[in-house]
Coordinates of C-alpha atoms in Angstrom, one line a residue:
Chain A
X1 CA 12.3 -128.6 112.0
X2 CA 13.2 -126.3 114.9
X3 CA 10.6 -125.1 117.2
X4 CA 10.4 -123.7 120.7
X5 CA 8.7 -125.6 123.6
X6 CA 6.1 -122.8 123.7
X7 CA 5.3 -123.5 120.1
X8 CA 5.0 -127.2 120.8
X9 CA 2.5 -126.4 123.6
X10 CA 0.4 -124.0 121.6
X11 CA 0.2 -126.4 118.5
X12 CA -0.7 -129.3 120.8
X13 CA -3.5 -127.3 122.4
X14 CA -4.8 -126.0 119.0
X15 CA -5.1 -129.5 117.6
X16 CA -7.3 -130.5 120.5
X17 CA -10.0 -127.9 119.7
X18 CA -12.9 -129.0 117.6
X19 CA -14.8 -126.8 115.1
X20 CA -17.6 -125.0 116.9
X21 CA -16.2 -125.3 120.4
X22 CA -17.0 -122.5 122.7
X23 CA -13.8 -121.6 124.4
X24 CA -13.2 -119.4 127.5
X25 CA -9.8 -118.1 126.8
X26 CA -7.1 -115.9 128.3
X27 CA -4.3 -114.1 126.6
X28 CA -0.9 -115.5 125.9
X29 CA -0.6 -119.1 124.8
X30 CA -4.3 -120.0 125.0
X31 CA -5.2 -117.1 122.8
X32 CA -2.6 -118.2 120.2
X33 CA -3.8 -121.8 120.4
X34 CA -7.4 -120.8 119.6
X35 CA -6.4 -118.4 116.8
X36 CA -4.2 -121.1 115.3
X37 CA -7.1 -123.6 115.4
X38 CA -9.4 -121.0 113.8
X39 CA -7.0 -120.5 110.9
X40 CA -6.7 -124.2 110.3
X41 CA -9.2 -127.0 111.2
X42 CA -11.7 -125.1 113.4
X43 CA -12.7 -121.8 111.8
X44 CA -15.9 -121.6 113.8
X45 CA -14.4 -121.8 117.3
X46 CA -16.0 -119.1 119.6
X47 CA -13.5 -117.2 121.6
X48 CA -15.0 -115.9 124.8
X49 CA -13.2 -113.6 127.2
X50 CA -14.0 -112.9 130.8
X51 CA -14.0 -109.2 130.0
X52 CA -17.4 -109.9 128.4
X53 CA -16.4 -110.4 124.8
X54 CA -18.2 -113.2 122.9
X55 CA -16.8 -114.3 119.5
X56 CA -13.7 -112.1 119.5
X57 CA -11.9 -111.7 116.1
X58 CA -8.8 -109.9 117.2
X59 CA -7.0 -108.1 114.4
X60 CA -3.7 -108.0 116.3
X61 CA -2.1 -109.9 119.2
X62 CA -4.1 -109.0 122.3
X63 CA -1.8 -107.9 125.1
X64 CA -4.3 -107.9 127.8
X65 CA -7.5 -109.7 128.5
X66 CA -9.5 -106.5 127.9
X67 CA -7.6 -105.3 124.8
X68 CA -9.7 -103.0 122.6
X69 CA -8.9 -105.2 119.5
X70 CA -11.1 -107.9 121.1
X71 CA -14.1 -105.7 120.9
X72 CA -14.0 -104.3 117.4
X73 CA -15.9 -106.7 115.1
X74 CA -16.7 -109.2 117.9
X75 CA -19.9 -111.2 118.0
X76 CA -21.2 -109.6 121.1
X77 CA -20.0 -107.5 124.1
X78 CA -21.7 -107.8 127.4
X79 CA -21.0 -107.0 131.1
X80 CA -18.7 -109.2 133.2
X81 CA -21.7 -110.3 135.2
X82 CA -23.4 -111.4 132.0
X83 CA -20.4 -113.4 130.7
X84 CA -20.1 -115.3 133.9
X85 CA -23.9 -115.8 134.5
X86 CA -25.4 -116.1 131.0
X87 CA -22.6 -117.9 129.3
X88 CA -20.4 -119.7 131.8
X89 CA -23.0 -120.6 134.5
X90 CA -25.6 -121.2 131.8
X91 CA -23.4 -124.1 130.7
X92 CA -22.4 -122.7 127.3
X93 CA -18.7 -123.1 127.7
X94 CA -17.1 -126.3 126.3
X95 CA -13.5 -125.6 127.2
X96 CA -11.9 -123.2 129.7
X97 CA -8.1 -122.6 129.4
X98 CA -6.4 -121.9 132.7
X99 CA -2.9 -121.2 133.7
X100 CA -1.7 -121.6 137.3
X101 CA 1.4 -121.5 139.5
X102 CA 0.7 -125.1 140.5
X103 CA -1.5 -128.0 139.4
X104 CA -1.7 -131.2 141.5
X105 CA -2.3 -134.9 141.1
X106 CA -6.1 -134.4 140.9
X107 CA -6.0 -131.3 138.7
X108 CA -6.6 -128.7 141.5
X109 CA -5.1 -125.4 140.6
X110 CA -3.3 -122.8 142.7
X111 CA -3.0 -119.2 141.6
X112 CA -3.3 -117.5 145.0
X113 CA -0.2 -118.1 147.3
X114 CA 2.9 -120.1 147.6
X115 CA 3.3 -121.1 151.2
X116 CA 0.6 -120.3 153.8
X117 CA -2.2 -117.9 153.0
X118 CA -1.5 -115.8 156.1
X119 CA 2.3 -115.7 155.7
X120 CA 2.8 -116.3 152.0
X121 CA 6.3 -117.0 150.6
X122 CA 4.9 -115.4 147.4
X123 CA 1.5 -113.7 146.9
X124 CA 0.1 -114.4 143.4
X125 CA -2.6 -112.6 141.5
X126 CA -5.6 -114.7 142.8
X127 CA -8.5 -116.4 141.2
X128 CA -9.8 -113.9 138.7
X129 CA -12.3 -116.0 136.8
X130 CA -10.3 -119.2 137.2
X131 CA -12.3 -120.7 140.1
X132 CA -15.6 -119.8 138.3
X133 CA -14.3 -121.4 135.1
X134 CA -13.0 -124.5 136.9
X135 CA -16.4 -125.0 138.5
X136 CA -18.5 -124.4 135.4
X137 CA -16.7 -125.2 132.1
X138 CA -17.4 -128.6 130.7
X139 CA -13.6 -129.2 130.3
X140 CA -10.6 -127.5 131.7
X141 CA -7.3 -127.3 129.7
X142 CA -4.2 -126.3 131.6
X143 CA -1.0 -125.0 130.1
X144 CA 1.9 -125.1 132.5
X145 CA 5.7 -125.6 132.5
X146 CA 6.7 -129.1 133.7
X147 CA 8.6 -128.6 136.9
X148 CA 8.4 -130.4 140.2
X149 CA 7.4 -127.2 142.1
X150 CA 4.7 -126.5 139.5
X151 CA 3.3 -130.0 139.7
X152 CA 3.3 -130.9 143.4
X153 CA 1.3 -133.8 144.9
X154 CA -0.9 -131.3 146.6
X155 CA -1.2 -127.6 145.7
X156 CA -0.5 -125.1 148.5
X157 CA -3.9 -123.5 148.1
X158 CA -6.9 -124.7 146.0
X159 CA -7.9 -121.6 144.1
X160 CA -9.8 -123.5 141.5
X161 CA -11.2 -127.0 142.1
X162 CA -10.1 -129.9 140.0
X163 CA -11.3 -133.3 141.1
X164 CA -10.3 -132.3 144.7
X165 CA -9.5 -135.8 146.1
X166 CA -10.9 -137.7 143.1
X167 CA -13.9 -137.6 140.7
X168 CA -16.3 -138.7 143.4
X169 CA -15.4 -135.8 145.7
X170 CA -16.0 -133.2 142.9
X171 CA -19.3 -134.7 141.9
X172 CA -20.4 -134.9 145.6
X173 CA -20.4 -131.0 145.6
X174 CA -22.7 -131.0 142.6
X175 CA -20.0 -129.8 140.2
X176 CA -20.0 -131.2 136.7
X177 CA -17.3 -131.0 134.1
X178 CA -13.8 -130.5 135.4
X179 CA -10.1 -131.1 134.5
X180 CA -9.5 -132.7 131.1
X181 CA -6.0 -132.1 129.8
X182 CA -2.7 -130.7 131.0
X183 CA -0.2 -129.6 128.3
X184 CA 3.3 -129.0 129.5
X185 CA 6.6 -128.5 127.8
X186 CA 7.3 -132.2 128.2
X187 CA 4.1 -133.9 127.4
X188 CA 0.3 -134.3 127.6
X189 CA -1.5 -135.5 130.7
X190 CA -5.1 -136.6 131.0
X191 CA -7.1 -138.0 134.0
X192 CA -8.0 -141.6 134.7
X193 CA -11.3 -143.0 136.0
X194 CA -10.5 -141.9 139.6
X195 CA -9.6 -138.4 138.5
X196 CA -5.8 -138.9 138.9
X197 CA -3.5 -137.4 136.3
X198 CA -1.9 -139.8 133.9
X199 CA 0.8 -139.2 131.3
X200 CA -0.6 -140.0 127.9
X201 CA 2.0 -138.5 125.6
X202 CA 5.6 -137.2 125.6
X203 CA 7.0 -134.6 123.3
X204 CA 9.7 -135.7 120.9
X205 CA 13.1 -135.9 122.6
X206 CA 11.6 -136.1 126.1
X207 CA 12.0 -139.3 128.1
X208 CA 9.5 -140.7 130.6
X209 CA 12.2 -140.6 133.3
X210 CA 12.6 -136.9 132.7
X211 CA 8.9 -136.4 133.1
X212 CA 8.7 -138.5 136.3
X213 CA 11.7 -136.6 137.7
X214 CA 9.9 -133.3 137.0
X215 CA 6.6 -134.3 138.7
X216 CA 6.0 -134.1 142.4
X217 CA 4.4 -137.5 142.9
X218 CA 4.7 -141.0 141.4
X219 CA 3.0 -140.1 138.2
X220 CA 1.0 -142.8 136.4
X221 CA 2.0 -143.5 132.8
X222 CA -0.5 -144.7 130.2
X223 CA 0.1 -148.2 128.9
X224 CA -0.6 -146.7 125.4
X225 CA 1.9 -143.8 125.8
X226 CA 2.3 -141.9 122.6
X227 CA 4.8 -139.4 121.2
X228 CA 3.2 -136.0 120.6
X229 CA 3.3 -135.1 116.9
X230 CA 5.6 -132.2 116.1
X231 CA 4.3 -128.9 114.9
X232 CA 4.2 -128.8 111.1
X233 CA 5.5 -126.1 108.8
X234 CA 2.1 -124.5 108.2
X235 CA 1.4 -124.2 111.9
X236 CA 4.7 -122.7 112.6
X237 CA 4.4 -120.3 109.8
X238 CA 1.0 -119.0 111.0
X239 CA 2.3 -118.7 114.5
X240 CA 5.5 -116.9 113.6
X241 CA 4.3 -114.7 110.7
X242 CA 0.7 -114.0 111.6
X243 CA -0.1 -114.5 115.2
X244 CA 3.1 -113.6 117.2
X245 CA 5.5 -112.1 114.7
X246 CA 7.6 -110.4 117.4
X247 CA 7.8 -113.5 119.6
X248 CA 6.0 -112.0 122.6
X249 CA 4.7 -115.4 123.8
X250 CA 6.6 -117.8 121.6
X251 CA 10.2 -116.8 122.0
X252 CA 12.6 -118.8 124.1
X253 CA 14.9 -121.7 123.5
X254 CA 14.5 -123.9 120.5
X255 CA 14.0 -127.5 121.4
Chain B
X1 CA -33.5 -76.4 139.7
X2 CA -31.1 -78.9 141.1
X3 CA -27.6 -77.9 141.9
X4 CA -25.3 -78.2 138.8
X5 CA -23.4 -81.4 138.8
X6 CA -20.7 -80.4 136.4
X7 CA -17.6 -79.6 138.4
X8 CA -13.8 -80.0 138.6
X9 CA -12.3 -83.4 139.5
X10 CA -10.6 -81.7 142.5
X11 CA -14.0 -80.5 143.8
X12 CA -15.7 -83.9 143.2
X13 CA -13.1 -85.9 145.0
X14 CA -12.8 -83.4 147.8
X15 CA -16.6 -83.3 148.4
X16 CA -17.5 -86.9 147.7
X17 CA -14.6 -89.1 148.8
X18 CA -13.9 -89.1 152.5
X19 CA -11.2 -90.7 154.6
X20 CA -12.3 -94.3 155.6
X21 CA -14.7 -94.6 152.7
X22 CA -15.2 -97.8 150.7
X23 CA -14.5 -96.8 147.1
X24 CA -14.9 -98.6 143.8
X25 CA -13.0 -97.2 140.8
X26 CA -14.7 -99.2 138.0
X27 CA -13.5 -100.4 134.7
X28 CA -12.3 -103.9 133.6
X29 CA -9.0 -103.1 131.8
X30 CA -11.1 -100.5 129.9
X31 CA -12.0 -97.0 131.1
X32 CA -10.1 -97.1 134.4
X33 CA -10.4 -93.7 136.0
X34 CA -6.6 -93.2 136.6
X35 CA -7.0 -89.4 136.8
X36 CA -9.5 -89.8 139.7
X37 CA -7.1 -92.2 141.5
X38 CA -4.3 -89.7 141.1
X39 CA -6.5 -86.9 142.4
X40 CA -7.3 -89.1 145.5
X41 CA -3.6 -89.5 146.0
X42 CA -2.9 -85.8 145.7
X43 CA -5.7 -85.0 148.2
X44 CA -4.0 -87.6 150.5
X45 CA -7.2 -89.5 151.4
X46 CA -6.5 -92.1 154.0
X47 CA -7.8 -95.5 155.3
X48 CA -9.8 -96.2 152.2
X49 CA -11.1 -99.7 151.5
X50 CA -10.3 -100.1 147.8
X51 CA -12.6 -102.4 145.9
X52 CA -12.0 -103.5 142.3
X53 CA -12.1 -106.9 140.5
X54 CA -8.7 -106.1 139.1
X55 CA -6.8 -103.5 141.2
X56 CA -4.6 -102.7 138.2
X57 CA -1.8 -100.2 138.3
X58 CA -4.1 -97.5 139.8
X59 CA -4.7 -99.3 143.1
X60 CA -1.0 -100.3 143.2
X61 CA -0.2 -96.6 143.1
X62 CA -2.8 -95.7 145.7
X63 CA -1.5 -98.4 148.0
X64 CA 2.1 -97.2 147.5
X65 CA 0.9 -93.6 148.3
X66 CA -0.6 -94.7 151.6
X67 CA -4.3 -94.2 150.7
X68 CA -5.5 -97.8 151.5
X69 CA -6.3 -99.7 154.6
X70 CA -7.9 -102.7 152.9
X71 CA -8.1 -104.2 149.4
X72 CA -11.1 -106.1 148.1
X73 CA -10.4 -107.8 144.8
X74 CA -10.5 -110.9 142.6
X75 CA -7.3 -110.7 140.5
X76 CA -4.4 -108.5 141.6
X77 CA -2.0 -108.6 138.7
X78 CA -0.5 -106.3 136.1
X79 CA -2.6 -107.4 133.1
X80 CA -0.5 -109.0 130.5
X81 CA 2.7 -108.2 132.3
X82 CA 3.0 -109.8 135.8
X83 CA 2.4 -108.8 139.4
X84 CA 1.4 -105.6 141.2
X85 CA 4.5 -105.1 143.3
X86 CA 3.4 -102.5 145.9
X87 CA 0.3 -104.5 146.7
X88 CA 2.2 -107.8 146.8
X89 CA 4.8 -106.3 149.1
X90 CA 2.2 -104.8 151.4
X91 CA 0.3 -108.1 151.6
X92 CA 3.5 -110.1 152.2
X93 CA 4.5 -107.7 155.0
X94 CA 1.0 -107.8 156.5
X95 CA 0.5 -104.1 156.0
X96 CA -2.6 -104.3 153.9
X97 CA -5.8 -106.2 154.8
X98 CA -7.2 -108.2 151.9
X99 CA -10.6 -109.8 151.1
X100 CA -10.7 -111.8 147.9
X101 CA -13.3 -113.3 145.7
X102 CA -13.5 -114.7 142.2
X103 CA -14.4 -112.4 139.3
X104 CA -17.9 -113.8 139.2
X105 CA -18.1 -113.3 143.0
X106 CA -17.0 -109.7 142.8
X107 CA -19.5 -108.8 140.0
X108 CA -22.3 -110.7 141.8
X109 CA -21.5 -108.7 145.0
X110 CA -22.1 -105.5 143.0
X111 CA -25.2 -107.0 141.4
X112 CA -26.6 -107.6 144.9
X113 CA -25.6 -104.1 146.0
X114 CA -27.1 -102.5 142.9
X115 CA -30.4 -104.3 143.2
X116 CA -30.7 -103.9 147.0
X117 CA -30.4 -107.6 147.8
X118 CA -28.4 -108.8 150.8
X119 CA -26.5 -111.4 148.9
X120 CA -26.2 -113.1 145.5
X121 CA -26.1 -116.9 144.8
X122 CA -23.7 -118.3 142.3
X123 CA -22.4 -121.7 141.3
X124 CA -18.7 -121.2 142.1
X125 CA -16.4 -121.3 145.1
X126 CA -17.3 -125.0 145.8
X127 CA -14.2 -127.0 146.6
X128 CA -12.0 -123.9 146.5
X129 CA -10.0 -122.9 149.6
X130 CA -11.2 -119.3 149.1
X131 CA -14.2 -119.7 151.5
X132 CA -11.9 -121.0 154.2
X133 CA -9.9 -117.7 154.1
X134 CA -12.8 -115.4 153.4
X135 CA -15.6 -116.0 155.8
X136 CA -17.9 -113.7 153.8
X137 CA -18.2 -116.4 151.2
X138 CA -21.0 -118.6 152.6
X139 CA -23.6 -121.1 151.6
X140 CA -27.4 -121.4 151.5
X141 CA -29.5 -124.4 150.9
X142 CA -31.7 -123.9 147.8
X143 CA -35.3 -123.9 149.1
X144 CA -36.5 -125.6 145.9
X145 CA -33.9 -128.2 145.1
X146 CA -32.1 -128.6 148.4
X147 CA -28.8 -128.0 146.7
X148 CA -25.9 -126.2 148.4
X149 CA -25.4 -122.9 146.8
X150 CA -22.5 -120.5 147.3
X151 CA -23.4 -116.9 148.2
X152 CA -21.5 -113.6 148.4
X153 CA -22.6 -110.5 150.3
X154 CA -23.8 -107.3 148.7
X155 CA -21.1 -104.7 148.0
X156 CA -22.3 -101.2 148.6
X157 CA -19.4 -98.7 148.1
X158 CA -19.7 -95.3 149.7
X159 CA -18.6 -93.9 146.4
X160 CA -18.0 -95.3 142.9
X161 CA -16.1 -93.5 140.3
X162 CA -17.1 -94.4 136.8
X163 CA -15.3 -93.3 133.6
X164 CA -17.3 -93.1 130.4
X165 CA -16.8 -92.1 126.8
X166 CA -19.5 -89.4 126.8
X167 CA -22.1 -88.0 129.1
X168 CA -24.5 -85.0 129.3
X169 CA -24.3 -82.4 132.1
X170 CA -26.9 -84.4 134.1
X171 CA -24.7 -87.5 134.2
X172 CA -26.6 -89.7 131.6
X173 CA -23.8 -91.6 130.2
X174 CA -23.0 -93.6 127.1
X175 CA -20.5 -96.5 127.4
X176 CA -19.4 -98.9 124.6
X177 CA -16.8 -101.5 124.3
X178 CA -16.0 -103.5 127.4
X179 CA -18.6 -102.5 129.9
X180 CA -17.1 -104.5 132.7
X181 CA -18.9 -103.8 136.0
X182 CA -19.5 -100.1 135.4
X183 CA -23.3 -100.2 135.6
X184 CA -23.4 -102.5 138.6
X185 CA -20.7 -100.4 140.5
X186 CA -22.7 -97.2 139.8
X187 CA -26.0 -98.5 141.0
X188 CA -24.5 -100.2 144.1
X189 CA -22.8 -97.0 145.4
X190 CA -24.2 -94.3 147.7
X191 CA -22.5 -91.6 145.7
X192 CA -21.3 -91.6 142.1
X193 CA -18.6 -89.5 140.5
X194 CA -18.8 -89.7 136.7
X195 CA -15.8 -88.8 134.7
X196 CA -16.2 -88.5 130.9
X197 CA -13.9 -88.2 127.9
X198 CA -16.4 -85.5 126.8
X199 CA -19.5 -83.8 128.0
X200 CA -21.9 -83.6 125.1
X201 CA -25.2 -81.8 124.5
X202 CA -28.2 -83.5 126.0
X203 CA -29.6 -84.5 122.6
X204 CA -26.5 -86.6 121.7
X205 CA -27.2 -88.9 124.7
X206 CA -30.9 -88.9 124.1
X207 CA -30.4 -89.9 120.4
X208 CA -29.3 -93.4 121.5
X209 CA -31.0 -94.3 124.8
X210 CA -30.0 -98.0 124.6
X211 CA -26.4 -97.0 125.0
X212 CA -27.1 -95.1 128.2
X213 CA -25.8 -97.5 130.9
X214 CA -25.7 -94.9 133.7
X215 CA -28.7 -92.7 134.3
X216 CA -28.1 -89.2 135.6
X217 CA -30.5 -89.8 138.5
X218 CA -27.8 -91.8 140.4
X219 CA -24.9 -89.5 139.5
X220 CA -23.7 -86.8 141.9
X221 CA -20.8 -85.2 140.0
X222 CA -20.0 -85.0 136.3
X223 CA -16.4 -84.2 135.3
X224 CA -15.0 -83.8 131.9
X225 CA -11.6 -85.4 131.9
X226 CA -10.1 -86.2 128.5
X227 CA -7.5 -89.0 128.7
X228 CA -8.7 -89.8 132.2
X229 CA -8.1 -93.5 131.6
X230 CA -4.5 -93.4 130.4
X231 CA -2.5 -95.7 130.5
X232 CA -5.7 -97.9 130.2
X233 CA -7.9 -97.0 127.2
X234 CA -11.2 -95.6 126.0
X235 CA -12.6 -97.6 123.1
X236 CA -12.8 -95.4 120.0
X237 CA -10.8 -92.5 121.7
X238 CA -7.4 -94.0 122.5
X239 CA -5.6 -97.3 122.8
X240 CA -4.1 -98.9 125.8
X241 CA -0.6 -97.7 126.5
X242 CA 0.9 -101.2 126.8
X243 CA 4.4 -99.7 126.9
X244 CA 3.5 -98.0 130.2
X245 CA 2.1 -101.3 131.7
X246 CA 5.5 -102.9 130.8
X247 CA 7.5 -100.0 132.1
X248 CA 5.6 -100.0 135.4
X249 CA 7.2 -103.4 136.2
X250 CA 10.5 -101.6 136.4
X251 CA 9.1 -98.4 138.0
X252 CA 7.5 -100.3 140.8
X253 CA 10.3 -102.8 141.5
X254 CA 12.0 -100.4 143.8
X255 CA 9.7 -98.5 146.2
X256 CA 11.9 -95.4 146.0
X257 CA 11.7 -95.4 142.3
X258 CA 7.9 -95.6 142.4
X259 CA 7.9 -92.8 145.0
X260 CA 9.9 -90.6 142.5
X261 CA 7.5 -91.6 139.8
X262 CA 4.5 -90.5 142.0
X263 CA 6.4 -87.2 142.7
X264 CA 6.7 -86.5 139.0
X265 CA 3.5 -87.8 137.6
X266 CA 1.0 -87.4 140.4
X267 CA 2.1 -84.9 143.1
X268 CA 4.1 -82.9 140.5
X269 CA 1.1 -82.1 138.3
X270 CA -2.1 -80.2 139.2
X271 CA -4.4 -82.2 136.9
X272 CA -4.7 -84.6 134.0
X273 CA -4.1 -81.9 131.4
X274 CA -0.7 -81.2 132.9
X275 CA 0.0 -85.0 133.1
X276 CA -0.8 -85.4 129.4
X277 CA 1.3 -82.4 128.5
X278 CA 4.3 -84.1 130.0
X279 CA 3.8 -87.2 127.9
X280 CA 5.8 -87.2 124.6
X281 CA 3.6 -86.1 121.8
X282 CA 4.5 -88.9 119.5
X283 CA 3.6 -91.5 122.2
X284 CA 0.2 -89.8 122.7
X285 CA -0.5 -89.6 118.9
X286 CA 0.4 -93.3 118.5
X287 CA -2.4 -94.2 120.9
X288 CA -5.1 -92.6 118.7
X289 CA -6.2 -95.1 116.1
X290 CA -8.2 -95.1 113.0
X291 CA -12.0 -94.6 113.2
X292 CA -14.5 -97.4 112.8
X293 CA -18.1 -96.4 113.2
X294 CA -21.0 -98.7 113.8
X295 CA -24.0 -98.5 111.4
X296 CA -26.6 -96.1 112.9
X297 CA -29.8 -97.6 114.1
X298 CA -33.2 -96.1 113.4
X299 CA -35.2 -95.4 116.5
X300 CA -38.1 -94.0 114.5
X301 CA -40.0 -90.8 115.0
X302 CA -43.5 -91.2 116.5
X303 CA -45.5 -88.0 116.6

């Protein structure tokens, strides 16, 4: 079966969602993952968008986080303040999907600058809701390409707190929840008891050495390392025929 | 009898937006008042502090046109496409002062401004580097639990510009779909310019008071501007012109190219009607979708 690495990431994320999960979701791959899960094992997942849409049922592929198709037929639409205060801060969000330019050893995320803040090599978009979600969601899932510069030992700027220097440091600030899973194009990473990232699964065809060489620190490898199950025909059919028929997000090289 | 509020966009911007003002053009992806931003560019307003959670293409254009001294924001990207190149370049070259928050922080700032509180507490920013580069993000100790709570200062724009689907001549306005930070931005501001897809008879607005997010009592100018939000959208009126958001990536890559675009589409037209007339008809028609009405509610009649 041929599939792209983006499809592998989306399918892996979708399988991790449980029916009834309340998921704070962005557009692109996270949106596809949640919609895929809804069509298969988790029809009652709630999709919540920072634009203030609760229980979105998009009739087409949303191309922006405030796409009108998210509103029509949704469970509820509220203000941005309400979605952050009443839903996120209230503790109703099980999983927050975040992307970032960098994620580090302890799951801290950077979406602000590469280089120094004052004289950035590259200025990025900034937090948006990411820092809020990282502080308040019960679990944070990150989707990111696996490259050394994207997974450095320490991020250039902590936009969104992970475990900071470890689980103890995060909880000392009174923050609950936190980083849970990182899905890359090479594998799946979780966090150990100290809050350090650990490789728990590699995708078919990927070697551990390849993952280590693409990570910016001496990455821990689980003693029970698994091979990530491949996407199946039905998952790929739904993704290709129903969710992203023109390959906006899922195009790219076949693995 | 109060002075009539209904006026042209040119008059509203000329009378209510001043050089050096702090302005907030509201709308999260939805109902972004592009036509008002273009009018501000045409009138060559200068040294503005531009505030928006998502600056979007409109602030990128206003920065490129030299209107801005400072940008206050929480996410400066081209939604669904990539980066805002004029803003990014101005920041990287140190030409634009910035002050950034999280989305929750920005909306909480407006909430404080709108409700006349000096600050707003929120559980966020903890552990982030944002407070180290933005000294306006501070902490208080909760007087009840002793917990450390992050606070953000009130944002009180000199003028907010709010686009809505429909309003009456007094400025009572109906908004539906994504309501973003419209209400908070309106109540937080000293002056409010309301642009509307249509100005409707008073009784249309009065027929559904729960949908009136903005009351006329805080509105200074009411302007009818159909298609004001293009290339963003107005729920039920027209769709987002995603093609333009993608094209803007190319348009804005080269500052000279963007300057030509501004000459054609902003300086080269007198108003939104002329701008719309320049867009190909098939492209405009494609943005008008099918109707889908909600079920009416019964407010009851109590005599």
